[in-house]
CSV table of C-alpha atoms in Angstrom, one decimal:
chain,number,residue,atom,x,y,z
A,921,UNK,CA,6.8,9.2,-19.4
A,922,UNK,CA,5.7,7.0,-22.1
A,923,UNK,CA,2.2,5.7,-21.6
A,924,UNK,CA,3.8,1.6,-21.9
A,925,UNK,CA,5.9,2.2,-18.9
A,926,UNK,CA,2.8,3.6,-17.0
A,927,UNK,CA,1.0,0.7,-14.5
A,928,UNK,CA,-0.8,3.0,-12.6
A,929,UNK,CA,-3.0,6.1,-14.0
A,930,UNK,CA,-5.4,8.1,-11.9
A,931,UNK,CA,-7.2,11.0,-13.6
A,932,UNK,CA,-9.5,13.7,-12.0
A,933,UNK,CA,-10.1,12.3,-8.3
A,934,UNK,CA,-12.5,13.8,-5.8
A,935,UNK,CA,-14.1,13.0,-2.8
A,936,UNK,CA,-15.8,15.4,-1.1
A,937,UNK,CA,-13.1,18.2,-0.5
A,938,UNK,CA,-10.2,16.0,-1.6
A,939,UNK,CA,-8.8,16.9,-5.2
A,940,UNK,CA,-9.3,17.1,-8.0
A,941,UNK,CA,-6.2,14.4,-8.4
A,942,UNK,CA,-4.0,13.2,-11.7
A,943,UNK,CA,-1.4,11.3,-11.3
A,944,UNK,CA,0.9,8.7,-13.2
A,945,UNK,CA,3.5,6.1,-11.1
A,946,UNK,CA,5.4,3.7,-13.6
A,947,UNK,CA,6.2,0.0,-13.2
A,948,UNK,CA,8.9,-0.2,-10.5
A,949,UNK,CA,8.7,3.2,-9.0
A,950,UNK,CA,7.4,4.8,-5.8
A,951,UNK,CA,5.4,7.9,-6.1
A,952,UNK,CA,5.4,9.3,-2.3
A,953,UNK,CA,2.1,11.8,-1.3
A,954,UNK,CA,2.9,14.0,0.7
A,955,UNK,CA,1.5,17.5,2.7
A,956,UNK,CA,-0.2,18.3,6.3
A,957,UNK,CA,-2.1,16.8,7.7
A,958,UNK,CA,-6.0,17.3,6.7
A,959,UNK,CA,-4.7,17.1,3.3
A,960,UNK,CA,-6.0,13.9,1.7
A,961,UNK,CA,-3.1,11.9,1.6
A,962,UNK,CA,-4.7,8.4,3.5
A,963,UNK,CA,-7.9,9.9,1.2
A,964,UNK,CA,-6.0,9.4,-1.9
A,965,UNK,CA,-4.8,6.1,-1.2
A,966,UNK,CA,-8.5,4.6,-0.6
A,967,UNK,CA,-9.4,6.4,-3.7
A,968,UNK,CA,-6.8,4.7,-5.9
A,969,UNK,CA,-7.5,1.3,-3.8
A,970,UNK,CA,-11.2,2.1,-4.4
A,971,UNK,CA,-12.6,1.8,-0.7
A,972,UNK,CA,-14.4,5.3,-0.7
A,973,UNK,CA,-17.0,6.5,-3.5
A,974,UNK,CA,-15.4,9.0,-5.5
A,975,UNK,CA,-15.8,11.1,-8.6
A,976,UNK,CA,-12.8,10.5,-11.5
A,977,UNK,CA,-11.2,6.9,-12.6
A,978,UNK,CA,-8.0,4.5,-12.0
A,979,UNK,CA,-6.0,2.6,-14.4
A,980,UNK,CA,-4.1,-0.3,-14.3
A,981,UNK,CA,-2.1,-0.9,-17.5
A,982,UNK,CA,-4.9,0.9,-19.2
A,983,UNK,CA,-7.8,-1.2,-17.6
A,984,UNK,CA,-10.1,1.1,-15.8
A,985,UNK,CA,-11.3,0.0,-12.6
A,986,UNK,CA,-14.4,0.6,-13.5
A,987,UNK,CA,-14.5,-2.0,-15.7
A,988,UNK,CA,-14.5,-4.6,-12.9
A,989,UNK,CA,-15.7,-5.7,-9.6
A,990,UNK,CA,-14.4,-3.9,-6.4
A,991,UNK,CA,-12.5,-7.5,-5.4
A,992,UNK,CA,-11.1,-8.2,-8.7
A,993,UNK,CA,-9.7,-4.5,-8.7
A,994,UNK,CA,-8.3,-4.9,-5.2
A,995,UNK,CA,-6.6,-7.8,-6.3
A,996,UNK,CA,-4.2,-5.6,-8.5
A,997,UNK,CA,-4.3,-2.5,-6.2
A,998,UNK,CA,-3.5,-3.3,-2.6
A,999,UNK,CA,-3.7,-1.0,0.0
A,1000,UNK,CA,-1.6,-1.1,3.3
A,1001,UNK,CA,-3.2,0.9,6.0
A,1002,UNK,CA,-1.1,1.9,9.2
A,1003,UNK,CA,-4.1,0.2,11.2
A,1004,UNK,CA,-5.4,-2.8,9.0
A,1005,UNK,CA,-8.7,-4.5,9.5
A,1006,UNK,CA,-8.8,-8.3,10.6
A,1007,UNK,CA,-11.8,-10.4,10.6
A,1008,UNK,CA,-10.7,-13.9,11.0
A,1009,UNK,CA,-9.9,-16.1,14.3
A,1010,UNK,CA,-6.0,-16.3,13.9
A,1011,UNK,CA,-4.2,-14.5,11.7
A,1012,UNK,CA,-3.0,-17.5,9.1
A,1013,UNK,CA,-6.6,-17.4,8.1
A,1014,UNK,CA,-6.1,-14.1,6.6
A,1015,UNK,CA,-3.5,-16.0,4.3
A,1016,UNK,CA,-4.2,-17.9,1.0
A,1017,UNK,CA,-0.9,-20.2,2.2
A,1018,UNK,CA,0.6,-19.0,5.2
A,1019,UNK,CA,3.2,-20.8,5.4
A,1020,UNK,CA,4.3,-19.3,1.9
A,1021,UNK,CA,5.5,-16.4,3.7
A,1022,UNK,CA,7.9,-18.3,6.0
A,1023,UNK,CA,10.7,-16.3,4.3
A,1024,UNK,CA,9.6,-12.9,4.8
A,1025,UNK,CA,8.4,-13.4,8.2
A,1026,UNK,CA,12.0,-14.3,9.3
A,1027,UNK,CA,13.1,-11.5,7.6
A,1028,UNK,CA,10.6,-9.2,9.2
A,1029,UNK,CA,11.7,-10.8,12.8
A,1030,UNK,CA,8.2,-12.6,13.2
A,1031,UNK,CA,8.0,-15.7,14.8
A,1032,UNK,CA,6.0,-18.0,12.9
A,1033,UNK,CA,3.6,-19.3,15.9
A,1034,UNK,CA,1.8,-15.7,15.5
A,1035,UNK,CA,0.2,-17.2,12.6
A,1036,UNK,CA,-1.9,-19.3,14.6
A,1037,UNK,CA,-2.2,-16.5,17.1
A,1038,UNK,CA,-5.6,-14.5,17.0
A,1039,UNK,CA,-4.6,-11.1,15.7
A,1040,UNK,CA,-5.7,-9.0,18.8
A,1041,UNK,CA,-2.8,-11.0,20.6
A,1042,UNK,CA,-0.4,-8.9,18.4
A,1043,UNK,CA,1.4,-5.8,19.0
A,1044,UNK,CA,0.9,-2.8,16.8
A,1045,UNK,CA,4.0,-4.1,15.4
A,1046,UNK,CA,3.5,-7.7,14.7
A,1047,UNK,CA,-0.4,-6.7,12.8
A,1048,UNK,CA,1.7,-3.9,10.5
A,1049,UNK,CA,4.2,-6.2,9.5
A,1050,UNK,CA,1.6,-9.1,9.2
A,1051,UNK,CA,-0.7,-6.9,6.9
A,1052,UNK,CA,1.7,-6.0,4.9
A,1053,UNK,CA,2.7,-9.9,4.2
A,1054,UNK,CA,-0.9,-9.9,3.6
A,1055,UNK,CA,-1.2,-7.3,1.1
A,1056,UNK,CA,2.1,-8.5,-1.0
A,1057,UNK,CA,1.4,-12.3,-1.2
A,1058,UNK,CA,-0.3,-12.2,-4.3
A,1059,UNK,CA,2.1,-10.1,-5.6
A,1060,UNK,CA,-0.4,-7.0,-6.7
A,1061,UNK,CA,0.8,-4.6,-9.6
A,1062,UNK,CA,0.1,-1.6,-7.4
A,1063,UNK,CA,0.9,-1.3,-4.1
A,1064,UNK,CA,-0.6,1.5,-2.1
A,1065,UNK,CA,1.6,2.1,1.6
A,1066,UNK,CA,-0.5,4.0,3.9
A,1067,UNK,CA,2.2,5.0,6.9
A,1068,UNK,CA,3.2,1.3,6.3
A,1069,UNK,CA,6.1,1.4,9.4
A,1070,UNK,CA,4.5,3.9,11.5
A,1071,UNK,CA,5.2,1.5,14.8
A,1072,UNK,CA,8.1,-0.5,13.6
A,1073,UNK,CA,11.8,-0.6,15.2
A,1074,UNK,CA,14.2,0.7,12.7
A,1075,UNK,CA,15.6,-3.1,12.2
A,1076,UNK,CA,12.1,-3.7,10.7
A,1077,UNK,CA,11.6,-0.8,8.7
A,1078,UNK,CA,15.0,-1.9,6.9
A,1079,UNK,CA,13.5,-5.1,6.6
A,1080,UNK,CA,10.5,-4.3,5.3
A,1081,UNK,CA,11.6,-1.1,3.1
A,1082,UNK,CA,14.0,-4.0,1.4
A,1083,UNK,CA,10.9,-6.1,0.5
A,1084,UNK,CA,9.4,-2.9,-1.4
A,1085,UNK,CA,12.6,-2.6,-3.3
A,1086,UNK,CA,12.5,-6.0,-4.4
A,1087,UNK,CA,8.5,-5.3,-5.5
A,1088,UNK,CA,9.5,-2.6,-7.3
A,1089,UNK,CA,12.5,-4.6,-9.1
A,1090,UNK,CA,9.0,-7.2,-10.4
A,1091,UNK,CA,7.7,-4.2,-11.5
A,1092,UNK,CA,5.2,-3.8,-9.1
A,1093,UNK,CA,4.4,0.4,-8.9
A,1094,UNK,CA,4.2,1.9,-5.0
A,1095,UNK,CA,2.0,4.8,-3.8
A,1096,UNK,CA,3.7,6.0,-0.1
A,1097,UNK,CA,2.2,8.2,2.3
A,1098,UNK,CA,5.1,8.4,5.7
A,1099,UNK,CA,5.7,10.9,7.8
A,1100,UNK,CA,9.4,9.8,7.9
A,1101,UNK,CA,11.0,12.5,5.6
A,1102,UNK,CA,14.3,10.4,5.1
A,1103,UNK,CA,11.9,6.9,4.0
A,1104,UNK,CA,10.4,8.9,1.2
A,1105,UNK,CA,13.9,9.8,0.7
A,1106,UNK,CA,14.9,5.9,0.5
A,1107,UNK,CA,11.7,4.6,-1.5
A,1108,UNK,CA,10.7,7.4,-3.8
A,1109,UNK,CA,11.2,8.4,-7.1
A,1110,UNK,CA,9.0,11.4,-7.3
A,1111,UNK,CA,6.8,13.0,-4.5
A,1112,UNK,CA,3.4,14.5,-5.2
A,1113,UNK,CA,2.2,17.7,-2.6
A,1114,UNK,CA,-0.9,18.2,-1.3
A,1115,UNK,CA,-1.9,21.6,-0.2
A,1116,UNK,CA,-4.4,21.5,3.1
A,1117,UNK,CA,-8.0,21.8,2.7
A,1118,UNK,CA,-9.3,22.9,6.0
């Protein structure tokens, strides 16, 4: 892989029994994580989004994210979790412009008065599909997929898996962790194993 197609770099991760990790995920491809569970996989992803303290660095198109704040590096690298945090009253607050994402709301089957909804008043469902219109709006480089349709209908995972393919076709690189053995088989390119550490 040359090192101009790489967008995403991580070398020598570790948090407490978790790695040491290197890996490399290009512009528009998905690099799936994968292994038991106990293994580091949800780990790895909060490493790369830099949510946890860890030992070893990330790159994005060669800028370390060391280099700059923990916001400004999670406004590359966003991280999808299969239960995301909300802080706000209603959801559209969680939103730079809401009603930007009028589009992929419809194609995700959600009704647009959940935006002014408070997000407890949401299924499972409706708050993964909301975060990950969250996560995407700003169109990050990286994008890190923590069990991102873990509660969705299979209409919906189409829906959504669609929107990833057209992130990757901007260029934007994917990091997946699912427990669905055929959606890795849909989204990625190359799978990385991790062996357990219990």
């Amino acid at each position: 892989m040359q090192d101009a197609a790489i967008r995403l770099r991580a070398r020598g991760l570790k948090f407490q029994s978790i790695g040491p990790i290197d890996l490399e995920v290009a512009a528009g491809r998905c690099l799936a994580v994968s292994g038991p569970s106990g293994a580091g996989k949800s780990l790895t992803l909060k490493m790369l989004a830099d949510l946890v303290p860890h030992e070893g660095d990330c790159f994005v198109d060669g800028v370390a994210a060391g280099s700059m704040s923990g916001p400004g590096w999670r406004r590359l690298v966003r991280y999808v979790s299969s239960e995301p945090g909300w802080w706000a009253a209603s959801v559209a607050q969680h939103f730079a412009d809401a009603n930007g994402q009028a589009e992929n709301m419809r194609r995700l089957s959600l009704d647009a008065s959940l935006l002014e909804a408070a997000p407890e008043r949401l299924s499972t469902g409706e708050r993964q599909r909301m975060a990950f219109l969250r996560a995407i709006e700003d169109r990050p480089k990286v994008l890190l997929l923590d069990e991102p349709t873990s509660a969705l209908d299979p209409v919906s995972v189409h829906a959504l898996e669609e929107i990833v393919r057209e992130m990757m076709q901007a260029g934007c690189a994917v990091v997946l962790t699912s427990h669905d053995p055929e959606q890795v088989e849909r989204l990625a390119h190359t799978v990385m194993q991790l062996e357990s550490r219990r």
